[in-house]
Amino acid sequence: MDLLHFFTSLDTQLGSVIAAHGNLIYAILFIIIVSEIGLLPLFFLPGDPLIFIIGSFCKLGALELPIMMATLMVAALCGNLISYRIGFIIGENIDSHRYRWVDRKALERTRAFYKKHGKTTLLISPFIAVVRTFAPFLAGVSRMPFGQYAVAANIGTSFWIASLMLAGYFFGEIPF
């Protein structure tokens, strides 16, 4: 339970975690971003506020901005690949078996949606909590072509990370 509390409230405890763990914080934050994007049950992790606050700590000199940004972008890439792959495997399983609980019409609508709007969805979805976790998974289930998926998902998550980190870097010192 303490570990769950640690990860879900890391955005409010980041300063003390950096002081206590030093450079290990890069690995901790990497794991959090991979988990939030790549593992459906962990959609509740604090991505947006955490990345903004990371930018603020970069401004203060506690973290290195280029290293942290690269670390989180690679983490997002890994999370995207994991989620897509899990979705793709589940999609194959659904196609090869006739499960009664699967609504075939809904599955076909999802596939049609990703065929028409998949790239746009993946560019925008990182900016919407919960959706950033489910969009890559559904792209896999929908069998979106991997090349299109990888480009759109990684541009979207890279822009998400860069914009939030830079916002934290430039605006994190403004008192509210």
Short mmCIF file of N, CA and C in Angstrom, two decimals:
data_model
loop_
_atom_site.label_atom_id
_atom_site.label_comp_id
_atom_site.label_asym_id
_atom_site.label_seq_id
_atom_site.Cartn_x
_atom_site.Cartn_y
_atom_site.Cartn_z
N MET A 1 0.82 -1.19 0.00
CA MET A 1 0.00 0.00 0.00
C MET A 1 0.87 1.26 0.00
N ASP A 2 1.99 1.20 0.75
CA ASP A 2 2.90 2.35 0.78
C ASP A 2 3.50 2.60 -0.60
N LEU A 3 3.81 1.53 -1.33
CA LEU A 3 4.38 1.67 -2.67
C LEU A 3 3.37 2.33 -3.61
N LEU A 4 2.10 1.94 -3.52
CA LEU A 4 1.05 2.55 -4.34
C LEU A 4 0.93 4.03 -4.01
N HIS A 5 0.92 4.36 -2.74
CA HIS A 5 0.85 5.77 -2.34
C HIS A 5 2.06 6.55 -2.85
N PHE A 6 3.23 5.92 -2.80
CA PHE A 6 4.45 6.56 -3.29
C PHE A 6 4.31 6.94 -4.76
N PHE A 7 3.87 6.00 -5.59
CA PHE A 7 3.79 6.27 -7.03
C PHE A 7 2.65 7.20 -7.40
N THR A 8 1.54 7.14 -6.69
CA THR A 8 0.41 8.00 -7.05
C THR A 8 0.55 9.42 -6.52
N SER A 9 1.43 9.64 -5.56
CA SER A 9 1.62 11.00 -5.04
C SER A 9 3.03 11.50 -5.26
N LEU A 10 3.74 10.89 -6.19
CA LEU A 10 5.12 11.28 -6.45
C LEU A 10 5.24 12.73 -6.88
N ASP A 11 4.22 13.24 -7.58
CA ASP A 11 4.27 14.63 -8.02
C ASP A 11 4.37 15.60 -6.85
N THR A 12 3.81 15.27 -5.72
CA THR A 12 3.87 16.16 -4.56
C THR A 12 5.09 15.90 -3.69
N GLN A 13 5.77 14.78 -3.91
CA GLN A 13 6.91 14.40 -3.09
C GLN A 13 8.22 14.41 -3.87
N LEU A 14 8.21 14.92 -5.08
CA LEU A 14 9.36 14.78 -5.97
C LEU A 14 10.65 15.34 -5.38
N GLY A 15 10.58 16.49 -4.73
CA GLY A 15 11.78 17.10 -4.16
C GLY A 15 12.47 16.19 -3.15
N SER A 16 11.70 15.61 -2.26
CA SER A 16 12.30 14.73 -1.25
C SER A 16 12.80 13.43 -1.88
N VAL A 17 12.13 12.95 -2.93
CA VAL A 17 12.59 11.73 -3.61
C VAL A 17 13.91 11.99 -4.33
N ILE A 18 14.03 13.16 -4.98
CA ILE A 18 15.29 13.51 -5.64
C ILE A 18 16.41 13.59 -4.61
N ALA A 19 16.14 14.23 -3.47
CA ALA A 19 17.16 14.36 -2.42
C ALA A 19 17.56 12.99 -1.86
N ALA A 20 16.60 12.11 -1.72
CA ALA A 20 16.88 10.80 -1.12
C ALA A 20 17.52 9.82 -2.10
N HIS A 21 17.18 9.91 -3.39
CA HIS A 21 17.61 8.88 -4.33
C HIS A 21 18.57 9.37 -5.42
N GLY A 22 18.82 10.65 -5.50
CA GLY A 22 19.78 11.17 -6.47
C GLY A 22 19.44 10.80 -7.89
N ASN A 23 20.42 10.27 -8.61
CA ASN A 23 20.24 9.95 -10.02
C ASN A 23 19.30 8.77 -10.26
N LEU A 24 18.98 8.01 -9.23
CA LEU A 24 18.02 6.92 -9.37
C LEU A 24 16.65 7.45 -9.77
N ILE A 25 16.41 8.73 -9.54
CA ILE A 25 15.14 9.35 -9.89
C ILE A 25 14.86 9.22 -11.39
N TYR A 26 15.89 9.25 -12.22
CA TYR A 26 15.70 9.09 -13.66
C TYR A 26 15.05 7.74 -13.97
N ALA A 27 15.53 6.69 -13.32
CA ALA A 27 14.97 5.34 -13.53
C ALA A 27 13.55 5.25 -12.97
N ILE A 28 13.33 5.85 -11.81
CA ILE A 28 11.99 5.82 -11.20
C ILE A 28 10.97 6.50 -12.11
N LEU A 29 11.33 7.67 -12.63
CA LEU A 29 10.41 8.40 -13.51
C LEU A 29 10.22 7.67 -14.83
N PHE A 30 11.27 7.05 -15.34
CA PHE A 30 11.18 6.23 -16.55
C PHE A 30 10.13 5.14 -16.35
N ILE A 31 10.23 4.42 -15.24
CA ILE A 31 9.30 3.32 -14.96
C ILE A 31 7.87 3.84 -14.83
N ILE A 32 7.68 4.99 -14.21
CA ILE A 32 6.34 5.53 -14.04
C ILE A 32 5.71 5.86 -15.39
N ILE A 33 6.46 6.51 -16.29
CA ILE A 33 5.89 6.88 -17.59
C ILE A 33 5.64 5.64 -18.44
N VAL A 34 6.57 4.67 -18.44
CA VAL A 34 6.34 3.42 -19.17
C VAL A 34 5.07 2.75 -18.65
N SER A 35 4.93 2.69 -17.35
CA SER A 35 3.78 2.01 -16.74
C SER A 35 2.47 2.72 -17.03
N GLU A 36 2.47 4.05 -16.94
CA GLU A 36 1.22 4.78 -17.19
C GLU A 36 0.73 4.58 -18.62
N ILE A 37 1.64 4.62 -19.58
CA ILE A 37 1.24 4.49 -20.98
C ILE A 37 1.08 3.03 -21.39
N GLY A 38 1.96 2.16 -20.90
CA GLY A 38 2.02 0.79 -21.39
C GLY A 38 1.16 -0.23 -20.70
N LEU A 39 0.74 0.05 -19.48
CA LEU A 39 0.00 -0.96 -18.72
C LEU A 39 -1.37 -0.42 -18.32
N LEU A 40 -2.41 -0.98 -18.90
CA LEU A 40 -3.77 -0.48 -18.69
C LEU A 40 -4.17 -0.29 -17.23
N PRO A 41 -3.86 -1.25 -16.35
CA PRO A 41 -4.32 -1.06 -14.96
C PRO A 41 -3.65 0.11 -14.24
N LEU A 42 -2.59 0.69 -14.80
CA LEU A 42 -1.88 1.78 -14.13
C LEU A 42 -2.16 3.14 -14.76
N PHE A 43 -3.31 3.27 -15.39
CA PHE A 43 -3.69 4.52 -16.05
C PHE A 43 -3.80 5.69 -15.07
N PHE A 44 -3.93 5.41 -13.80
CA PHE A 44 -4.16 6.45 -12.79
C PHE A 44 -2.88 7.15 -12.34
N LEU A 45 -1.72 6.72 -12.79
CA LEU A 45 -0.47 7.36 -12.37
C LEU A 45 -0.46 8.83 -12.79
N PRO A 46 0.21 9.70 -12.03
CA PRO A 46 0.10 11.16 -12.24
C PRO A 46 1.01 11.70 -13.34
N GLY A 47 0.72 11.39 -14.59
CA GLY A 47 1.57 11.81 -15.70
C GLY A 47 1.70 13.30 -15.90
N ASP A 48 0.60 14.00 -16.13
CA ASP A 48 0.65 15.43 -16.45
C ASP A 48 1.29 16.27 -15.35
N PRO A 49 0.78 16.21 -14.12
CA PRO A 49 1.40 17.06 -13.09
C PRO A 49 2.84 16.66 -12.81
N LEU A 50 3.13 15.38 -12.91
CA LEU A 50 4.49 14.91 -12.65
C LEU A 50 5.46 15.49 -13.67
N ILE A 51 5.12 15.45 -14.94
CA ILE A 51 6.02 15.96 -15.98
C ILE A 51 6.19 17.47 -15.85
N PHE A 52 5.13 18.19 -15.53
CA PHE A 52 5.23 19.63 -15.31
C PHE A 52 6.19 19.93 -14.16
N ILE A 53 6.03 19.21 -13.07
CA ILE A 53 6.88 19.43 -11.90
C ILE A 53 8.33 19.03 -12.19
N ILE A 54 8.51 17.99 -12.98
CA ILE A 54 9.87 17.61 -13.38
C ILE A 54 10.54 18.78 -14.10
N GLY A 55 9.79 19.45 -14.99
CA GLY A 55 10.33 20.63 -15.66
C GLY A 55 10.76 21.70 -14.69
N SER A 56 9.98 21.91 -13.63
CA SER A 56 10.32 22.89 -12.60
C SER A 56 11.62 22.51 -11.89
N PHE A 57 11.77 21.24 -11.58
CA PHE A 57 13.00 20.79 -10.92
C PHE A 57 14.21 20.88 -11.86
N CYS A 58 13.97 20.77 -13.16
CA CYS A 58 15.06 20.98 -14.12
C CYS A 58 15.52 22.44 -14.07
N LYS A 59 14.57 23.35 -13.99
CA LYS A 59 14.89 24.79 -13.90
C LYS A 59 15.70 25.09 -12.65
N LEU A 60 15.37 24.40 -11.55
CA LEU A 60 16.08 24.61 -10.29
C LEU A 60 17.47 23.96 -10.28
N GLY A 61 17.75 23.14 -11.28
CA GLY A 61 19.05 22.48 -11.36
C GLY A 61 19.11 21.13 -10.66
N ALA A 62 17.99 20.66 -10.13
CA ALA A 62 17.96 19.36 -9.46
C ALA A 62 18.00 18.20 -10.45
N LEU A 63 17.54 18.44 -11.68
CA LEU A 63 17.55 17.45 -12.76
C LEU A 63 18.07 18.13 -14.02
N GLU A 64 18.65 17.34 -14.90
CA GLU A 64 19.16 17.85 -16.17
C GLU A 64 18.05 17.79 -17.22
N LEU A 65 17.66 18.96 -17.75
CA LEU A 65 16.55 19.03 -18.70
C LEU A 65 16.75 18.12 -19.92
N PRO A 66 17.87 18.19 -20.66
CA PRO A 66 17.98 17.34 -21.85
C PRO A 66 17.96 15.85 -21.52
N ILE A 67 18.63 15.47 -20.43
CA ILE A 67 18.67 14.06 -20.05
C ILE A 67 17.28 13.59 -19.61
N MET A 68 16.61 14.40 -18.82
CA MET A 68 15.28 14.03 -18.34
C MET A 68 14.29 13.96 -19.49
N MET A 69 14.35 14.92 -20.40
CA MET A 69 13.42 14.92 -21.54
C MET A 69 13.66 13.68 -22.41
N ALA A 70 14.92 13.37 -22.69
CA ALA A 70 15.24 12.18 -23.49
C ALA A 70 14.79 10.91 -22.77
N THR A 71 15.02 10.86 -21.47
CA THR A 71 14.62 9.69 -20.68
C THR A 71 13.12 9.46 -20.76
N LEU A 72 12.34 10.53 -20.59
CA LEU A 72 10.89 10.38 -20.61
C LEU A 72 10.35 10.10 -22.01
N MET A 73 11.02 10.64 -23.03
CA MET A 73 10.58 10.34 -24.40
C MET A 73 10.84 8.87 -24.74
N VAL A 74 11.96 8.33 -24.29
CA VAL A 74 12.23 6.90 -24.50
C VAL A 74 11.24 6.06 -23.68
N ALA A 75 10.92 6.52 -22.48
CA ALA A 75 9.93 5.82 -21.65
C ALA A 75 8.58 5.79 -22.35
N ALA A 76 8.18 6.91 -22.93
CA ALA A 76 6.91 6.98 -23.65
C ALA A 76 6.94 6.04 -24.86
N LEU A 77 8.06 6.01 -25.57
CA LEU A 77 8.22 5.10 -26.71
C LEU A 77 8.03 3.66 -26.25
N CYS A 78 8.68 3.28 -25.17
CA CYS A 78 8.55 1.92 -24.64
C CYS A 78 7.12 1.62 -24.22
N GLY A 79 6.49 2.56 -23.52
CA GLY A 79 5.10 2.38 -23.11
C GLY A 79 4.17 2.22 -24.30
N ASN A 80 4.39 3.04 -25.34
CA ASN A 80 3.58 2.92 -26.56
C ASN A 80 3.74 1.55 -27.19
N LEU A 81 4.97 1.06 -27.28
CA LEU A 81 5.21 -0.24 -27.91
C LEU A 81 4.60 -1.38 -27.10
N ILE A 82 4.71 -1.31 -25.78
CA ILE A 82 4.13 -2.35 -24.92
C ILE A 82 2.62 -2.38 -25.07
N SER A 83 1.98 -1.22 -24.98
CA SER A 83 0.53 -1.16 -25.05
C SER A 83 0.01 -1.63 -26.41
N TYR A 84 0.66 -1.18 -27.47
CA TYR A 84 0.25 -1.60 -28.82
C TYR A 84 0.39 -3.12 -28.97
N ARG A 85 1.51 -3.66 -28.50
CA ARG A 85 1.76 -5.09 -28.64
C ARG A 85 0.74 -5.91 -27.86
N ILE A 86 0.44 -5.49 -26.65
CA ILE A 86 -0.58 -6.19 -25.85
C ILE A 86 -1.92 -6.15 -26.58
N GLY A 87 -2.29 -4.97 -27.08
CA GLY A 87 -3.54 -4.84 -27.83
C GLY A 87 -3.56 -5.69 -29.09
N PHE A 88 -2.43 -5.74 -29.79
CA PHE A 88 -2.35 -6.52 -31.03
C PHE A 88 -2.54 -8.01 -30.73
N ILE A 89 -1.89 -8.50 -29.67
CA ILE A 89 -2.02 -9.91 -29.29
C ILE A 89 -3.46 -10.23 -28.90
N ILE A 90 -4.08 -9.34 -28.13
CA ILE A 90 -5.48 -9.55 -27.74
C ILE A 90 -6.38 -9.51 -28.97
N GLY A 91 -6.10 -8.57 -29.90
CA GLY A 91 -6.89 -8.49 -31.13
C GLY A 91 -6.79 -9.76 -31.95
N GLU A 92 -5.58 -10.34 -32.04
CA GLU A 92 -5.41 -11.61 -32.75
C GLU A 92 -6.21 -12.72 -32.08
N ASN A 93 -6.17 -12.74 -30.75
CA ASN A 93 -6.89 -13.75 -29.99
C ASN A 93 -8.39 -13.61 -30.20
N ILE A 94 -8.88 -12.37 -30.20
CA ILE A 94 -10.31 -12.14 -30.42
C ILE A 94 -10.72 -12.59 -31.82
N ASP A 95 -9.86 -12.34 -32.81
CA ASP A 95 -10.18 -12.72 -34.18
C ASP A 95 -10.16 -14.24 -34.38
N SER A 96 -9.27 -14.94 -33.66
CA SER A 96 -9.15 -16.37 -33.88
C SER A 96 -10.16 -17.19 -33.07
N HIS A 97 -10.83 -16.56 -32.13
CA HIS A 97 -11.85 -17.24 -31.33
C HIS A 97 -13.16 -16.47 -31.41
N ARG A 98 -14.22 -17.15 -31.25
CA ARG A 98 -15.54 -16.51 -31.27
C ARG A 98 -16.05 -16.38 -29.83
N TYR A 99 -15.56 -15.37 -29.14
CA TYR A 99 -16.00 -15.13 -27.77
C TYR A 99 -17.38 -14.50 -27.79
N ARG A 100 -18.24 -14.97 -26.91
CA ARG A 100 -19.60 -14.42 -26.84
C ARG A 100 -19.60 -13.01 -26.28
N TRP A 101 -18.66 -12.69 -25.42
CA TRP A 101 -18.62 -11.39 -24.76
C TRP A 101 -18.08 -10.29 -25.67
N VAL A 102 -17.55 -10.65 -26.83
CA VAL A 102 -17.02 -9.64 -27.75
C VAL A 102 -18.12 -9.17 -28.68
N ASP A 103 -18.35 -7.88 -28.68
CA ASP A 103 -19.33 -7.27 -29.58
C ASP A 103 -18.62 -7.02 -30.92
N ARG A 104 -18.88 -7.85 -31.88
CA ARG A 104 -18.20 -7.77 -33.18
C ARG A 104 -18.46 -6.44 -33.90
N LYS A 105 -19.66 -5.91 -33.75
CA LYS A 105 -19.98 -4.63 -34.38
C LYS A 105 -19.14 -3.51 -33.76
N ALA A 106 -19.00 -3.54 -32.44
CA ALA A 106 -18.18 -2.52 -31.77
C ALA A 106 -16.72 -2.66 -32.18
N LEU A 107 -16.25 -3.89 -32.31
CA LEU A 107 -14.87 -4.12 -32.75
C LEU A 107 -14.66 -3.57 -34.16
N GLU A 108 -15.59 -3.81 -35.04
CA GLU A 108 -15.47 -3.30 -36.41
C GLU A 108 -15.55 -1.78 -36.45
N ARG A 109 -16.40 -1.18 -35.60
CA ARG A 109 -16.47 0.28 -35.52
C ARG A 109 -15.14 0.86 -35.02
N THR A 110 -14.55 0.19 -34.04
CA THR A 110 -13.26 0.64 -33.51
C THR A 110 -12.20 0.56 -34.60
N ARG A 111 -12.18 -0.52 -35.34
CA ARG A 111 -11.20 -0.67 -36.43
C ARG A 111 -11.41 0.38 -37.52
N ALA A 112 -12.66 0.64 -37.84
CA ALA A 112 -12.95 1.68 -38.84
C ALA A 112 -12.52 3.05 -38.33
N PHE A 113 -12.77 3.30 -37.06
CA PHE A 113 -12.35 4.57 -36.47
C PHE A 113 -10.84 4.74 -36.55
N TYR A 114 -10.10 3.72 -36.17
CA TYR A 114 -8.63 3.82 -36.20
C TYR A 114 -8.10 3.90 -37.62
N LYS A 115 -8.80 3.29 -38.55
CA LYS A 115 -8.38 3.40 -39.95
C LYS A 115 -8.52 4.83 -40.43
N LYS A 116 -9.61 5.49 -40.04
CA LYS A 116 -9.89 6.85 -40.49
C LYS A 116 -9.22 7.92 -39.62
N HIS A 117 -9.24 7.75 -38.30
CA HIS A 117 -8.79 8.80 -37.37
C HIS A 117 -7.65 8.37 -36.45
N GLY A 118 -7.04 7.23 -36.72
CA GLY A 118 -6.03 6.70 -35.82
C GLY A 118 -4.84 7.62 -35.59
N LYS A 119 -4.31 8.17 -36.67
CA LYS A 119 -3.14 9.05 -36.52
C LYS A 119 -3.48 10.29 -35.69
N THR A 120 -4.61 10.91 -35.98
CA THR A 120 -5.02 12.09 -35.22
C THR A 120 -5.26 11.74 -33.76
N THR A 121 -5.89 10.62 -33.52
CA THR A 121 -6.15 10.18 -32.15
C THR A 121 -4.85 10.03 -31.37
N LEU A 122 -3.86 9.42 -32.00
CA LEU A 122 -2.59 9.18 -31.31
C LEU A 122 -1.77 10.45 -31.14
N LEU A 123 -1.98 11.43 -31.97
CA LEU A 123 -1.30 12.71 -31.79
C LEU A 123 -1.89 13.50 -30.62
N ILE A 124 -3.20 13.38 -30.42
CA ILE A 124 -3.90 14.15 -29.40
C ILE A 124 -4.01 13.39 -28.07
N SER A 125 -4.13 12.09 -28.11
CA SER A 125 -4.42 11.30 -26.91
C SER A 125 -3.45 11.48 -25.74
N PRO A 126 -2.16 11.73 -25.96
CA PRO A 126 -1.28 11.91 -24.78
C PRO A 126 -1.70 13.07 -23.88
N PHE A 127 -2.39 14.03 -24.42
CA PHE A 127 -2.79 15.21 -23.65
C PHE A 127 -4.07 14.98 -22.84
N ILE A 128 -4.67 13.79 -22.97
CA ILE A 128 -5.91 13.49 -22.27
C ILE A 128 -5.66 12.29 -21.34
N ALA A 129 -5.69 12.55 -20.04
CA ALA A 129 -5.45 11.49 -19.07
C ALA A 129 -6.37 10.31 -19.34
N VAL A 130 -5.95 9.14 -19.07
CA VAL A 130 -6.62 7.87 -19.29
C VAL A 130 -6.62 7.51 -20.78
N VAL A 131 -6.98 8.44 -21.64
CA VAL A 131 -7.01 8.16 -23.08
C VAL A 131 -5.61 7.82 -23.58
N ARG A 132 -4.56 8.46 -23.02
CA ARG A 132 -3.19 8.18 -23.46
C ARG A 132 -2.80 6.73 -23.16
N THR A 133 -3.48 6.10 -22.20
CA THR A 133 -3.20 4.70 -21.89
C THR A 133 -3.99 3.77 -22.81
N PHE A 134 -5.22 4.11 -23.09
CA PHE A 134 -6.08 3.22 -23.86
C PHE A 134 -5.93 3.35 -25.37
N ALA A 135 -5.55 4.51 -25.88
CA ALA A 135 -5.44 4.71 -27.33
C ALA A 135 -4.41 3.78 -27.98
N PRO A 136 -3.20 3.62 -27.42
CA PRO A 136 -2.25 2.69 -28.03
C PRO A 136 -2.74 1.24 -27.98
N PHE A 137 -3.37 0.88 -26.89
CA PHE A 137 -3.91 -0.47 -26.75
C PHE A 137 -4.97 -0.74 -27.83
N LEU A 138 -5.89 0.21 -28.00
CA LEU A 138 -6.95 0.04 -29.01
C LEU A 138 -6.40 0.08 -30.43
N ALA A 139 -5.32 0.83 -30.63
CA ALA A 139 -4.67 0.82 -31.95
C ALA A 139 -4.15 -0.58 -32.25
N GLY A 140 -3.62 -1.26 -31.24
CA GLY A 140 -3.16 -2.64 -31.42
C GLY A 140 -4.31 -3.59 -31.67
N VAL A 141 -5.36 -3.49 -30.87
CA VAL A 141 -6.54 -4.34 -31.06
C VAL A 141 -7.11 -4.12 -32.46
N SER A 142 -7.09 -2.87 -32.91
CA SER A 142 -7.65 -2.51 -34.21
C SER A 142 -6.73 -2.87 -35.37
N ARG A 143 -5.55 -3.32 -35.03
CA ARG A 143 -4.54 -3.69 -36.03
C ARG A 143 -4.16 -2.52 -36.93
N MET A 144 -4.04 -1.36 -36.32
CA MET A 144 -3.53 -0.21 -37.06
C MET A 144 -2.14 -0.58 -37.57
N PRO A 145 -1.82 -0.27 -38.82
CA PRO A 145 -0.49 -0.60 -39.34
C PRO A 145 0.61 -0.04 -38.43
N PHE A 146 1.57 -0.90 -38.08
CA PHE A 146 2.56 -0.55 -37.07
C PHE A 146 3.35 0.70 -37.42
N GLY A 147 3.74 0.87 -38.66
CA GLY A 147 4.51 2.05 -39.05
C GLY A 147 3.75 3.34 -38.80
N GLN A 148 2.49 3.37 -39.22
CA GLN A 148 1.65 4.55 -38.97
C GLN A 148 1.49 4.77 -37.48
N TYR A 149 1.25 3.68 -36.76
CA TYR A 149 1.07 3.77 -35.32
C TYR A 149 2.31 4.35 -34.65
N ALA A 150 3.46 3.77 -34.95
CA ALA A 150 4.69 4.17 -34.26
C ALA A 150 5.01 5.64 -34.49
N VAL A 151 4.86 6.11 -35.71
CA VAL A 151 5.15 7.51 -36.01
C VAL A 151 4.18 8.44 -35.27
N ALA A 152 2.88 8.20 -35.41
CA ALA A 152 1.88 9.08 -34.78
C ALA A 152 1.97 9.04 -33.26
N ALA A 153 2.07 7.85 -32.67
CA ALA A 153 2.10 7.73 -31.21
C ALA A 153 3.34 8.38 -30.63
N ASN A 154 4.47 8.21 -31.28
CA ASN A 154 5.69 8.75 -30.72
C ASN A 154 5.83 10.26 -30.95
N ILE A 155 5.27 10.76 -32.01
CA ILE A 155 5.23 12.22 -32.17
C ILE A 155 4.32 12.82 -31.11
N GLY A 156 3.15 12.20 -30.90
CA GLY A 156 2.21 12.70 -29.91
C GLY A 156 2.78 12.70 -28.50
N THR A 157 3.38 11.58 -28.08
CA THR A 157 3.92 11.52 -26.72
C THR A 157 5.16 12.39 -26.56
N SER A 158 5.97 12.51 -27.60
CA SER A 158 7.15 13.38 -27.51
C SER A 158 6.74 14.84 -27.36
N PHE A 159 5.73 15.25 -28.11
CA PHE A 159 5.25 16.62 -28.00
C PHE A 159 4.61 16.85 -26.63
N TRP A 160 3.89 15.86 -26.12
CA TRP A 160 3.28 15.93 -24.79
C TRP A 160 4.35 16.14 -23.72
N ILE A 161 5.37 15.33 -23.75
CA ILE A 161 6.44 15.43 -22.75
C ILE A 161 7.19 16.75 -22.89
N ALA A 162 7.58 17.10 -24.12
CA ALA A 162 8.34 18.35 -24.32
C ALA A 162 7.53 19.56 -23.89
N SER A 163 6.25 19.62 -24.25
CA SER A 163 5.45 20.80 -23.92
C SER A 163 5.23 20.92 -22.42
N LEU A 164 4.94 19.82 -21.74
CA LEU A 164 4.72 19.89 -20.29
C LEU A 164 6.01 20.18 -19.53
N MET A 165 7.10 19.56 -19.96
CA MET A 165 8.37 19.82 -19.27
C MET A 165 8.81 21.26 -19.47
N LEU A 166 8.69 21.77 -20.67
CA LEU A 166 9.09 23.15 -20.93
C LEU A 166 8.15 24.13 -20.23
N ALA A 167 6.88 23.79 -20.15
CA ALA A 167 5.95 24.65 -19.39
C ALA A 167 6.36 24.69 -17.92
N GLY A 168 6.70 23.55 -17.36
CA GLY A 168 7.18 23.51 -15.98
C GLY A 168 8.49 24.25 -15.82
N TYR A 169 9.35 24.12 -16.81
CA TYR A 169 10.67 24.78 -16.77
C TYR A 169 10.50 26.31 -16.77
N PHE A 170 9.65 26.81 -17.64
CA PHE A 170 9.51 28.26 -17.79
C PHE A 170 8.50 28.89 -16.84
N PHE A 171 7.48 28.13 -16.46
CA PHE A 171 6.41 28.69 -15.63
C PHE A 171 6.32 28.11 -14.24
N GLY A 172 7.16 27.14 -13.92
CA GLY A 172 7.07 26.45 -12.64
C GLY A 172 7.44 27.31 -11.44
N GLU A 173 8.12 28.42 -11.66
CA GLU A 173 8.51 29.28 -10.54
C GLU A 173 7.48 30.37 -10.23
N ILE A 174 6.46 30.47 -11.06
CA ILE A 174 5.44 31.51 -10.85
C ILE A 174 4.59 31.11 -9.65
N PRO A 175 4.51 31.96 -8.63
CA PRO A 175 3.68 31.61 -7.46
C PRO A 175 2.19 31.72 -7.79
N PHE A 176 1.44 30.77 -7.27
CA PHE A 176 -0.01 30.77 -7.48
C PHE A 176 -0.70 31.11 -6.19
#
